[in-house]
Short mmCIF file of C-alpha atoms and ligand atoms in Angstrom, two decimals:
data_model
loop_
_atom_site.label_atom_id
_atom_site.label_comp_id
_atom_site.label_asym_id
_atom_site.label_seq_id
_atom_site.Cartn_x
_atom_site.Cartn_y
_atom_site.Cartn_z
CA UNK A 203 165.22 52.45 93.81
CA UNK A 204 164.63 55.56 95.40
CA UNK A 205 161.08 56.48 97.11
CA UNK A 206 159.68 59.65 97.93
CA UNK A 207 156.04 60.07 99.54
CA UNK A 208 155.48 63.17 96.86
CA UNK A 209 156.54 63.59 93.44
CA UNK A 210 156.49 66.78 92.35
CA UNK A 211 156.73 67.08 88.22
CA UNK A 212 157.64 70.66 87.30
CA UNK A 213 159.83 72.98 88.97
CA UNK A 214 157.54 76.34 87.74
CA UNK A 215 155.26 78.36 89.88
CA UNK A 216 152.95 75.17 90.28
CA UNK A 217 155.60 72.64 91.28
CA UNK A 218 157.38 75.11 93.86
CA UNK A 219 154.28 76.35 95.38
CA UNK A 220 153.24 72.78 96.14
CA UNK A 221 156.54 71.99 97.48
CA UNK A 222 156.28 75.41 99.64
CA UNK A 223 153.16 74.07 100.90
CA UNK A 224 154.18 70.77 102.07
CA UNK A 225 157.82 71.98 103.86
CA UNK A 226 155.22 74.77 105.51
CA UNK A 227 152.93 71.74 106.72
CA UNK A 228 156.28 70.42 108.14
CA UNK A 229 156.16 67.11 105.20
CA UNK A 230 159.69 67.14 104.02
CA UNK A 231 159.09 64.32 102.27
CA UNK A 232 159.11 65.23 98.43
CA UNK A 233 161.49 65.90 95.29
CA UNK A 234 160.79 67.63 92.11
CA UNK A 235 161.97 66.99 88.90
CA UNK A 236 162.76 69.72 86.42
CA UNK A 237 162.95 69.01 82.81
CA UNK A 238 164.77 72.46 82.20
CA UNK A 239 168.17 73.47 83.16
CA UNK A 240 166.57 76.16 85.44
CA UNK A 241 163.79 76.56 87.60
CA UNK A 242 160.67 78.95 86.74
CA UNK A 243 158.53 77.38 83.93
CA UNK A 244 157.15 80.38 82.35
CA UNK A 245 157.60 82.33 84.92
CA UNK A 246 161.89 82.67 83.93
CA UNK A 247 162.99 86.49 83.53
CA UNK A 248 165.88 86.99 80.69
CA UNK A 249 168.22 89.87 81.63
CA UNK A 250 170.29 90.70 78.37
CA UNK A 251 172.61 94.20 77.16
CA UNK A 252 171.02 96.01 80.59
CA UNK A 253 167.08 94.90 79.55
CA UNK A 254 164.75 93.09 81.76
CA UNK A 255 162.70 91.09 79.89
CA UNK A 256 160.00 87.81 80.70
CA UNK A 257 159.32 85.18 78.66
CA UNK A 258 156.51 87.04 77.52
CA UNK A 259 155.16 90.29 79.87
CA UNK A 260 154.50 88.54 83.01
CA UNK A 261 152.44 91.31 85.10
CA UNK A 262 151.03 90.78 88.63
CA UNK A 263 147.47 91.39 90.07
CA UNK A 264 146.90 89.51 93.37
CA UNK A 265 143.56 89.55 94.90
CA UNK A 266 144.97 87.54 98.12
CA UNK A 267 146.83 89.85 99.78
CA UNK A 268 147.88 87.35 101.93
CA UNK A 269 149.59 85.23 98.86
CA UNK A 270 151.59 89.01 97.75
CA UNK A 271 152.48 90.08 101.38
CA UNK A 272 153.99 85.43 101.69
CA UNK A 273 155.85 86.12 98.12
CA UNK A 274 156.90 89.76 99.48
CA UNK A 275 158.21 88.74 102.95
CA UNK A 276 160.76 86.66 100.61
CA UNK A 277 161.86 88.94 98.43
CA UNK A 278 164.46 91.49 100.72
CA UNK A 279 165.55 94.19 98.52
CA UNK A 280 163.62 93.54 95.76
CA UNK A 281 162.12 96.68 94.50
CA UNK A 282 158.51 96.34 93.19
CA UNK A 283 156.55 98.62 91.08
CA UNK A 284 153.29 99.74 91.06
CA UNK A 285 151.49 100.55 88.26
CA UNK A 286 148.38 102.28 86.95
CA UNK A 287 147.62 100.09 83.43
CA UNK A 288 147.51 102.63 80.76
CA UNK A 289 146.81 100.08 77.56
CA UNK A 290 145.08 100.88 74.22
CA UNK A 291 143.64 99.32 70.69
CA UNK A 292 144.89 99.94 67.64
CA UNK A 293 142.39 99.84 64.94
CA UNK A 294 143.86 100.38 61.39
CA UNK A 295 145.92 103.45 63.17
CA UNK A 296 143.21 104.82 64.96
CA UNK A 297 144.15 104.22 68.92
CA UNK A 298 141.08 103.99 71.27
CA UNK A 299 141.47 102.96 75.17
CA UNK A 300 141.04 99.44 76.22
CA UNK A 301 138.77 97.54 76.85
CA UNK A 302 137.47 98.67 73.34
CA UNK A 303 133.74 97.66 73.89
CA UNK A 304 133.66 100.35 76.57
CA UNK A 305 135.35 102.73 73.74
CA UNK A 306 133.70 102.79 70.79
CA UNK A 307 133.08 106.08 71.09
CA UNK A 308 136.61 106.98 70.60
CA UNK A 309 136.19 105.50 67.19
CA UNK A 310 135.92 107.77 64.00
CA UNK A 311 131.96 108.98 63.92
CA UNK A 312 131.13 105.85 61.10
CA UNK A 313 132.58 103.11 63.13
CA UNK A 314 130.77 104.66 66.34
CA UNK A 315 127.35 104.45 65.22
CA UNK A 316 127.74 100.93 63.62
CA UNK A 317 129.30 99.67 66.65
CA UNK A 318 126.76 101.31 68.92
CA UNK A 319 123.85 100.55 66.82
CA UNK A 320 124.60 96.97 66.56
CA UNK A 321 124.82 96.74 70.44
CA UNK A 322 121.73 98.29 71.26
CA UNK A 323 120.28 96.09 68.82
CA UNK A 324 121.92 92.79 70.08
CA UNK A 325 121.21 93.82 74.25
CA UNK A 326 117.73 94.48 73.10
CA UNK A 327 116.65 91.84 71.34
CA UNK A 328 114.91 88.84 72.38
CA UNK A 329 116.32 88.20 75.88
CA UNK A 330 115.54 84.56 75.77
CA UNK A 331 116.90 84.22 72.55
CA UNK A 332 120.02 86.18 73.21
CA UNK A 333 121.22 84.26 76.28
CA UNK A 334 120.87 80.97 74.10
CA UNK A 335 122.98 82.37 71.24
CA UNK A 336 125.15 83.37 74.63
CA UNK A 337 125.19 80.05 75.73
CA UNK A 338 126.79 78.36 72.77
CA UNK A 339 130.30 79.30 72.12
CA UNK A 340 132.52 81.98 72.66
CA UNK A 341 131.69 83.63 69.66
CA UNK A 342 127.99 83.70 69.65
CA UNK A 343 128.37 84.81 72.87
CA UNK A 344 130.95 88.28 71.80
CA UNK A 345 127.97 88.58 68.46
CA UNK A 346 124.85 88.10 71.06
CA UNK A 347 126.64 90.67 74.08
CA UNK A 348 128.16 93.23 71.83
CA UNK A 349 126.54 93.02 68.51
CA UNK A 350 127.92 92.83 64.98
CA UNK A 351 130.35 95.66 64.51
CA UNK A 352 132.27 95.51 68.03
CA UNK A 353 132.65 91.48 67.47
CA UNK A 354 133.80 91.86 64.41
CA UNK A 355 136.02 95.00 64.52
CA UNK A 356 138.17 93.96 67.24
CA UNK A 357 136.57 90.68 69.47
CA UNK A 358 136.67 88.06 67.13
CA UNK A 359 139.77 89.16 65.09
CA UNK A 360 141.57 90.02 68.20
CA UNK A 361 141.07 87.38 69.71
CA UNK A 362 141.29 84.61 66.83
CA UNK A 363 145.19 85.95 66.06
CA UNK A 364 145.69 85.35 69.75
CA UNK A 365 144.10 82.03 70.11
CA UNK A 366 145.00 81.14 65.99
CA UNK A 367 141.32 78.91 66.41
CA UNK A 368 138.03 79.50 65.17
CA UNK A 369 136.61 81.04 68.26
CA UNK A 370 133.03 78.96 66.96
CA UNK A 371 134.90 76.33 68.63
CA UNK A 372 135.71 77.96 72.53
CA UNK A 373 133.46 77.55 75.08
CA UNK A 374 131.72 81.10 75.78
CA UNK A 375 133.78 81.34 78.96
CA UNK A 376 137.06 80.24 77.62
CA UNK A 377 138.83 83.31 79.28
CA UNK A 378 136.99 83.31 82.75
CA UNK A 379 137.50 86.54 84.75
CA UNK A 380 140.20 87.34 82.31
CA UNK A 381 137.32 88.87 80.00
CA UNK A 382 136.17 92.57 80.28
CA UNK A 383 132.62 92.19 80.28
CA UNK A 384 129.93 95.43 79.72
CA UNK A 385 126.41 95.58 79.50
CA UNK A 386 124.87 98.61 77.64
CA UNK A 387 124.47 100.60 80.61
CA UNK A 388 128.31 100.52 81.26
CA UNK A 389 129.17 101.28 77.59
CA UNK A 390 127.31 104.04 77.78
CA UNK A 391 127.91 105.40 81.05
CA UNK A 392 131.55 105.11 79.72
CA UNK A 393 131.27 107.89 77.02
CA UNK A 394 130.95 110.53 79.90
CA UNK A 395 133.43 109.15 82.73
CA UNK A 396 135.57 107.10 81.78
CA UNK A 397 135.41 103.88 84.13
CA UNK A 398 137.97 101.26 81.93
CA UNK A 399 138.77 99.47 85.16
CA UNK A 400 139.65 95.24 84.25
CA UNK A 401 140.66 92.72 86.51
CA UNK A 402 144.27 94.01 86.35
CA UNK A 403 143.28 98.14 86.17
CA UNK A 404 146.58 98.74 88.35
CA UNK A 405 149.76 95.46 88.69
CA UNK A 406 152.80 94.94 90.18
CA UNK A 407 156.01 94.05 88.41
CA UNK A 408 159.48 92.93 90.27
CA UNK A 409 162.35 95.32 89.36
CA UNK A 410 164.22 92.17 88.91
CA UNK A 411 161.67 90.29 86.92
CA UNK A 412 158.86 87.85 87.29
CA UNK A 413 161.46 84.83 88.55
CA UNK A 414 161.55 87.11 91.02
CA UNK A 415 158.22 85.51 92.42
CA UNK A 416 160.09 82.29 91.83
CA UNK A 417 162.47 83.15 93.91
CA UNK A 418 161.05 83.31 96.69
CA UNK A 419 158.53 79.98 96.22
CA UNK A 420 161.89 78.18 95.99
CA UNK A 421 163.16 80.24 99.13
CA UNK A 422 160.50 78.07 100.95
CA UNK A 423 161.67 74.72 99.11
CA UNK A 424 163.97 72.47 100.59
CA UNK A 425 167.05 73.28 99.72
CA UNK A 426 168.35 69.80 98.23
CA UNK A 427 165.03 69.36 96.59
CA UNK A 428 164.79 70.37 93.20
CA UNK A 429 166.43 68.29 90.21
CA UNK A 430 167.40 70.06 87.23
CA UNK A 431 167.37 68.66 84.21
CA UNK A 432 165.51 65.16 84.85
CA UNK A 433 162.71 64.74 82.65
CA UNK A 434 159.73 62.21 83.80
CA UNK A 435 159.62 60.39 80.94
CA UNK A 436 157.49 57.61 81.43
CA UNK A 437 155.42 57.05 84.77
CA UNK A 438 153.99 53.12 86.15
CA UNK A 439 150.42 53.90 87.23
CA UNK A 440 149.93 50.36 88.58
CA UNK A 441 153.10 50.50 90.38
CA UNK A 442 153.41 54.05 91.72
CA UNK A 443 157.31 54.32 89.72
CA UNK A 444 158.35 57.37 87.64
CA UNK A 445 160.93 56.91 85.37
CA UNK A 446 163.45 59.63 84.70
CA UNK A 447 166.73 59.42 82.46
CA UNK A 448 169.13 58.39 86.19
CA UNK A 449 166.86 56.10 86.91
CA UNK A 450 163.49 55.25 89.29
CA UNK A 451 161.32 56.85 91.93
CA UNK A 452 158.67 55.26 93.54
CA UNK A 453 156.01 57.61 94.92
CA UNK A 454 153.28 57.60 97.34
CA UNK A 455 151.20 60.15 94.97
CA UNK A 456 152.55 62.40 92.42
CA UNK A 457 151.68 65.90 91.43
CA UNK A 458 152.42 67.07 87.83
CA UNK A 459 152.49 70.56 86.25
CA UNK A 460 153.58 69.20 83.13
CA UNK A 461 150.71 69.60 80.53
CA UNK A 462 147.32 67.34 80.89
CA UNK A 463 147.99 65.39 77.47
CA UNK A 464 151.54 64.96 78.12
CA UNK A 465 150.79 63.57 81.49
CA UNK A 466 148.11 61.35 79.91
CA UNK A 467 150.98 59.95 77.40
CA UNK A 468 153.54 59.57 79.76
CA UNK A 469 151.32 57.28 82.13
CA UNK A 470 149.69 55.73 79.20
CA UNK A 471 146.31 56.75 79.47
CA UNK A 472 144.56 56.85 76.54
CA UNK A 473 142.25 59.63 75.52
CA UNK A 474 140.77 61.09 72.09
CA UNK A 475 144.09 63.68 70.78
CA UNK A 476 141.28 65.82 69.09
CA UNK A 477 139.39 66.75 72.12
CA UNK A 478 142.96 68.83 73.56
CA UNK A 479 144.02 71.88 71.59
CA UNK A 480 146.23 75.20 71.99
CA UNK A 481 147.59 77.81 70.70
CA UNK A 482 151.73 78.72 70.76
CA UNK A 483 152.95 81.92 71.06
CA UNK A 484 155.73 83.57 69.76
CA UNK A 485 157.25 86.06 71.96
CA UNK A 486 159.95 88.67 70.24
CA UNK A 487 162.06 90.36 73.14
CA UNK A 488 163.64 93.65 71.53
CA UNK A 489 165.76 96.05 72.64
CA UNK A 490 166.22 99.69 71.33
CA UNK A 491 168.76 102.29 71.93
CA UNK A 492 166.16 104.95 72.07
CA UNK A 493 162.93 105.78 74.00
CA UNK A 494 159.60 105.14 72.02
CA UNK A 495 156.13 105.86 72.98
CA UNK A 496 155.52 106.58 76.56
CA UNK A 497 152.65 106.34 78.58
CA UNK A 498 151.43 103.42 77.27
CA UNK A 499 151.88 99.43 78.90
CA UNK A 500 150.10 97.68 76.02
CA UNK A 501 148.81 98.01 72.88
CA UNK A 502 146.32 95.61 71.05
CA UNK A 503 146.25 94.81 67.49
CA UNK A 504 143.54 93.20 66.12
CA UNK A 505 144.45 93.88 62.30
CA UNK A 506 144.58 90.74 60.25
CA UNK A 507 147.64 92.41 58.06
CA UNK A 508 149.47 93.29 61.43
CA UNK A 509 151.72 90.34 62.15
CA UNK A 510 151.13 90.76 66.14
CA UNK A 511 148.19 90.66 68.41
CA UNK A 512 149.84 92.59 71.52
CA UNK A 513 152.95 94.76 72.06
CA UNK A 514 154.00 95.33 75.91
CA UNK A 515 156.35 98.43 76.79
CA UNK A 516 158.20 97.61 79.06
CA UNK A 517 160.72 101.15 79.53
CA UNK A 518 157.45 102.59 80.49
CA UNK A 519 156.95 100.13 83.30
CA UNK A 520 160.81 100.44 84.48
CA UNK A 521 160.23 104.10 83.48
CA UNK A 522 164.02 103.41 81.35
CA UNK A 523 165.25 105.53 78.57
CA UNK A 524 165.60 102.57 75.99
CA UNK A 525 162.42 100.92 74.32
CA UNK A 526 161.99 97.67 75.71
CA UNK A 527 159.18 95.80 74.28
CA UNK A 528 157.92 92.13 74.31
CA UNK A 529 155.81 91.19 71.01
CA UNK A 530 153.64 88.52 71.01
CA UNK A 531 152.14 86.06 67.83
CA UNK A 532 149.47 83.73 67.83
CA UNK A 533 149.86 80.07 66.10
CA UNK A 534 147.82 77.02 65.70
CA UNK A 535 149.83 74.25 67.63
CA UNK A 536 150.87 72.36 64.33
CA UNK A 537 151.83 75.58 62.15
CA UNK A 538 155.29 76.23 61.71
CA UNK A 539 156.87 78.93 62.93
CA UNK A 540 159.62 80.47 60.85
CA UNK A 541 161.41 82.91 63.50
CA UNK A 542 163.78 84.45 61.34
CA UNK A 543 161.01 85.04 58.41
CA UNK A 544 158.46 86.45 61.43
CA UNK A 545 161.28 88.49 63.11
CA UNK A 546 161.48 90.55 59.90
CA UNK A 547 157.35 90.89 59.66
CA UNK A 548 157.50 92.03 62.94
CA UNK A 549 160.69 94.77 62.61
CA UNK A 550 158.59 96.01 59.79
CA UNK A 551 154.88 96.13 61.34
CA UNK A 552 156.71 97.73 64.40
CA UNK A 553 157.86 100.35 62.34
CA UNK A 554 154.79 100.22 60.40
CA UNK A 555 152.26 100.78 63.70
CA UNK A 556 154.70 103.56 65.01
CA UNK A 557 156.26 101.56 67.59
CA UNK A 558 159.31 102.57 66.21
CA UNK A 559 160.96 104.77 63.56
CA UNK A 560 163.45 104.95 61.38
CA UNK A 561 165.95 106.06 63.85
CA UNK A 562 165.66 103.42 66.53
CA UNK A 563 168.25 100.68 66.53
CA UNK A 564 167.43 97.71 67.90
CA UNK A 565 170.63 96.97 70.16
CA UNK A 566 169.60 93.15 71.69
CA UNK A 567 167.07 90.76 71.53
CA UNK A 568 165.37 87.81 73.00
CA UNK A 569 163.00 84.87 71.20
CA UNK A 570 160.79 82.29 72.61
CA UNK A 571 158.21 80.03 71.33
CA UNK A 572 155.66 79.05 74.53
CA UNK A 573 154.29 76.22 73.19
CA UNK A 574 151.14 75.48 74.81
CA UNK A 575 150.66 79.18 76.07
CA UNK A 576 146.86 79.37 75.31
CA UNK A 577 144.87 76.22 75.83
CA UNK A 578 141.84 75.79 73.58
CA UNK A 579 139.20 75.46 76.82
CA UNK A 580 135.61 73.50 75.25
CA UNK A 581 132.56 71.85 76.45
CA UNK A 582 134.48 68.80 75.38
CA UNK A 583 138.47 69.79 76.64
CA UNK A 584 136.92 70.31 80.19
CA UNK A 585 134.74 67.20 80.61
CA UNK A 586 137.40 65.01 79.06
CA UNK A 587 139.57 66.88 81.75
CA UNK A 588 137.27 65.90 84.33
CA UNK A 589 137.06 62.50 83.70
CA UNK A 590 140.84 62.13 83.05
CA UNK A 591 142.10 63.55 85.80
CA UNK A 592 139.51 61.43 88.50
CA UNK A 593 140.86 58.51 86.61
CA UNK A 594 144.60 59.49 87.07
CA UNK A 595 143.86 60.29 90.90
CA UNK A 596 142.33 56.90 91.64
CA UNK A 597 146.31 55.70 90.65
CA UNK A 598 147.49 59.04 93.16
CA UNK A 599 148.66 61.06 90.29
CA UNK A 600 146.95 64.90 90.88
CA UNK A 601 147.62 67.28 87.57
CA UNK A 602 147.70 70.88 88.74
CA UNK A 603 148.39 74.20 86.94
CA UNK A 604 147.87 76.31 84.41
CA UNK A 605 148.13 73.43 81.87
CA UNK A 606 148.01 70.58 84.39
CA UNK A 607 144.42 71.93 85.12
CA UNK A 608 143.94 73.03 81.39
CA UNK A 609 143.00 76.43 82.08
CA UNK A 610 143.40 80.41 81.81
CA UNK A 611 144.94 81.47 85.07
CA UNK A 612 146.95 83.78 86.54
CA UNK A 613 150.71 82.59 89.13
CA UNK A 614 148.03 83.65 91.90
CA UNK A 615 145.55 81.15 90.48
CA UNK A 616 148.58 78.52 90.20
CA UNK A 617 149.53 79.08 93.84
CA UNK A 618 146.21 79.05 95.29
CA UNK A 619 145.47 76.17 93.45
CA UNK A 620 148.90 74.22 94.50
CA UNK A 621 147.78 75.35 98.29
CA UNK A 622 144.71 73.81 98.17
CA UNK A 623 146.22 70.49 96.39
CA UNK A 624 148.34 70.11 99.43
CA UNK A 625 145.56 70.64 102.42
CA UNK A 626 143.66 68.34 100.44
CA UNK A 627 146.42 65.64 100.78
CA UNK A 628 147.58 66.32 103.85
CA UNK A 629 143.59 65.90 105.42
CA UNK A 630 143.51 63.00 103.24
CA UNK A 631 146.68 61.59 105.01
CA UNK A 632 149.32 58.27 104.04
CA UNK A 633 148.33 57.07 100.39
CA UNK A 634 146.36 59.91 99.40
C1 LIG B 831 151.69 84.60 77.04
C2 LIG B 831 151.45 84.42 78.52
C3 LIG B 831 151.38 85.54 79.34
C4 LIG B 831 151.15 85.39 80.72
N1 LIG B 831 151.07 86.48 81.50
C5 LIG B 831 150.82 86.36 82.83
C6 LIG B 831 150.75 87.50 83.65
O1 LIG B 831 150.90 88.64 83.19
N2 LIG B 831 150.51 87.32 84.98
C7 LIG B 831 150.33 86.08 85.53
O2 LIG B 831 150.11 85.98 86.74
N3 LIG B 831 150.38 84.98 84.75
C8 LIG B 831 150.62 85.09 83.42
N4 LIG B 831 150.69 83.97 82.63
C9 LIG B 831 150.42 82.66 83.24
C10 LIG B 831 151.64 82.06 83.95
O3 LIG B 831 152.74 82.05 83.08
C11 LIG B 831 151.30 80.65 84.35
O4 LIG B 831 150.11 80.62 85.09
C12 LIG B 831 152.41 79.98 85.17
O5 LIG B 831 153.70 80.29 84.73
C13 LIG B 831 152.17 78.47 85.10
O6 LIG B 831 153.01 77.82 85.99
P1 LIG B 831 152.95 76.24 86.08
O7 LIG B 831 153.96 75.85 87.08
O8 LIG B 831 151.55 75.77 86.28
O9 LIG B 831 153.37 75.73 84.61
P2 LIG B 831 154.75 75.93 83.85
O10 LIG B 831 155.31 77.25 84.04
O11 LIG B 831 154.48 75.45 82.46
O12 LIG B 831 155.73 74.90 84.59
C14 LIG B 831 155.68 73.51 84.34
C15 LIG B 831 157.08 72.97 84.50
O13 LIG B 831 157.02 71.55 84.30
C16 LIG B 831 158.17 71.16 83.58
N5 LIG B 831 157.88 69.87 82.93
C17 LIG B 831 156.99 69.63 81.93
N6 LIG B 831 157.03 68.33 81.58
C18 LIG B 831 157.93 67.74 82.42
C19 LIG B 831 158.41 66.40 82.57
N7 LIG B 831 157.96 65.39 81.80
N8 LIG B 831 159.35 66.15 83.52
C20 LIG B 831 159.82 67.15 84.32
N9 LIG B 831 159.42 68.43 84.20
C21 LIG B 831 158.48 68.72 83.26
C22 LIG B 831 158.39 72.30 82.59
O14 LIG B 831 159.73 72.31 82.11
C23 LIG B 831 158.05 73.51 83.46
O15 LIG B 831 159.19 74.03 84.11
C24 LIG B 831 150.95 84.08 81.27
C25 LIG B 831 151.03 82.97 80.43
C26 LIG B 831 151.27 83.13 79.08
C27 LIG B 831 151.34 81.91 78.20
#
């Protein structure tokens, strides 16, 4: 049987930045096993008919510039763009700039006074009282911060197409840093200069794609190191073995990127099914023989009739003369997805929202379903997580990544967090 100190399950930006870590710390001693056929997770670029597309737009905002300068040092001749976000809402037509909360003055004169009225209402009312309604789920928190009319025009239905869940049920920080908070002084301060700065005001995007950034994680991998196509599909606990379809490798400790309840099946952990939810995500990749809008990255689209939640442009990153767009649908994790019937929806909202008219001709096209893409994050989903996970690392087994960790995080996130992993280990020493 084959032994290997560490395990590495998952050959996306989790797996490979572990790996990275450990050849850097001069511990050759590792493999990782791939499920896929390729390397790159989520993080794989499609390149079809001369378009550049993600699986769904993968866009860059690094806030270690140590981390970008490590990824950039291995990417020779890899052009990278720089980009000033221009992204905006569409509400029944009407287009105001994102983050909407900070543009409701943009809205027709009606909407505009409910929306405002409602917040200065809700930021003024009881502040005790408030901050407990805050406190209890995502969406008393978007009622209590905002008010009635903002929640309910685009928060909550935005954001209930994306995560296809009753948003009753999120914790109230279920999207982290990811969410554009504003207090009432910002809101206002917003109507005379316009300050719509978000964690990711300007990004950077890889001429050749966002595997791009995989790339060059794997350039730091040991060469002979990566198996393709060898799904883990059961792993010993008690006896440190992983079994794949060749065969059996013993480990020392193990770190998976595969997601937290698969992990917890394939080592036979038991846990409550309920308690871990997500959302999939249909991504349409589409092609056009003819430029669309321009200046414009994103648009959001809360409408409930409007088959999408988010359309990304991508000629107007590349700065190409052929729409390009990724379009993205939220569904519960047991719905069906009918791709052909959706594909249709969607050619017809596109031409419906004005993405397109009817002169474009859509020339090639791309479909994936990312199934988890959103995890469901709870009171419950991260204490269960907790526990879990300090059970599985009593047996060695560490689950890392977006949903090893059964998070909302950015590659940056994943590589920190795979950096980190690895010191720990390494301090920890033999049989960590
Ligand atoms: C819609 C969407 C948009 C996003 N946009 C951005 C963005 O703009 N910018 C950004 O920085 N991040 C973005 N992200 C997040 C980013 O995609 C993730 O953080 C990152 O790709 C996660 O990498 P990972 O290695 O943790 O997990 P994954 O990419 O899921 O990799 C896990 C790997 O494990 C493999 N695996 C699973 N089970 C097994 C098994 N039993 N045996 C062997 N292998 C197995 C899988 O095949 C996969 O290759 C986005 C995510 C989504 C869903």
């Amino acid at each position: 049987m084959q032994s290997v100190r560490t395990l590495i399950v998952g050959a996306g930006v989790t797996g490979l930045a572990a790996a990275a870590a450990l050849s850097e710390s001069g511990d050759e001693n590792y493999l990782i096993v791939e499920a896929d056929s390729e390397i790159g997770g989520y993080c794989k670029t499609v390149i079809k008919d001369g378009f550049t597309w993600d699986y769904s737009g993968h866009f860059f905002h690094f806030k270690h510039p140590e981390i970008e300068s490590w990824l950039r040092a291995r990417m020779p001749g890899q052009r990278i763009r720089d980009v000033e976000k221009r992204s905006f809402v569409d509400v029944g037509r009407h287009i105001v700039d994102f983050p909407f909360q900070k543009n409701i003055h943009q809205l027709p004169q009606a909407a505009f006074i409910d929306c405002l009225h409602d917040l200065v209402m809700a930021q003024s009312s009881d502040a005790s009282r408030a901050d407990a309604n805050a406190n209890e789920s995502f969406k008393t928190m978007l009622y209590a911060r905002f008010g009635k009319s903002i929640a309910e025009m685009f928060l909550i239905p935005y954001n209930e197409k994306l995560y296809a869940t009753d948003l009753g049920t999120l914790d109230k920080d279920a999207m982290g840093r990811f969410f554009p908070h504003a207090n009432l002084k910002e809101i206002v301060a917003n109507m005379k200069v316009a300050n719509n700065a978000t964690y990711n005001a300007s990004f950077t995007y890889p001429e050749g794609g966002a595997i791009q950034y995989i790339y060059a994680l794997a350039s730091a991998v040991r060469s002979d190191a990566i198996r393709l196509r060898e799904p883990v599909l059961r792993i010993d606990l008690a006896n440190k073995v992983a079994v794949t379809p060749t065969g059996e490798i013993r480990f020392e400790r193990l770190v998976s990127s595969a997601p937290f309840p698969r992990l917890l099946d394939l080592a036979g952990v038991l846990y409550n099914r309920q308690i871990f939810s997500w959302n999939k995500v249909l991504v349409f990749n589409l092609g056009f023989d003819r430029k669309g809008k321009t200046g414009v990255h994103w648009m959001y689209y809360p409408d409930k009739d409007v088959s999408f939640y988010r359309v990304g442009f991508y000629d107007n990153i590349f700065d190409s003369d052929r729409l390009s767009v990724y379009v993205e649908l939220g569904f519960a994790k047991d719905a069906p997805v009918d791709v052909e019937a959706m594909r249709a929806r969607v050619l017809a909202d596109l031409r419906r929202v004005n993405v397109v008219d009817d002169t474009h001709c859509l020339v090639a096209e791309h479909t994936v379903v990312m199934d988890p893409a959103y995890v469901h994050i709870t009171k419950e989903s991260m204490a269960e997580h907790g526990r879990l996970s300090a059970e599985l690392q009593r047996h060695h087994v560490y689950s890392a990544g977006r949903y090893g960790s059964w998070t909302y995080c950015s590659i940056e996130d994943n590589i920190v967090e795979a950096r980190e992993l690895v010191r720990r280990l390494q301090l920890a020493g033999a049989g960590a």
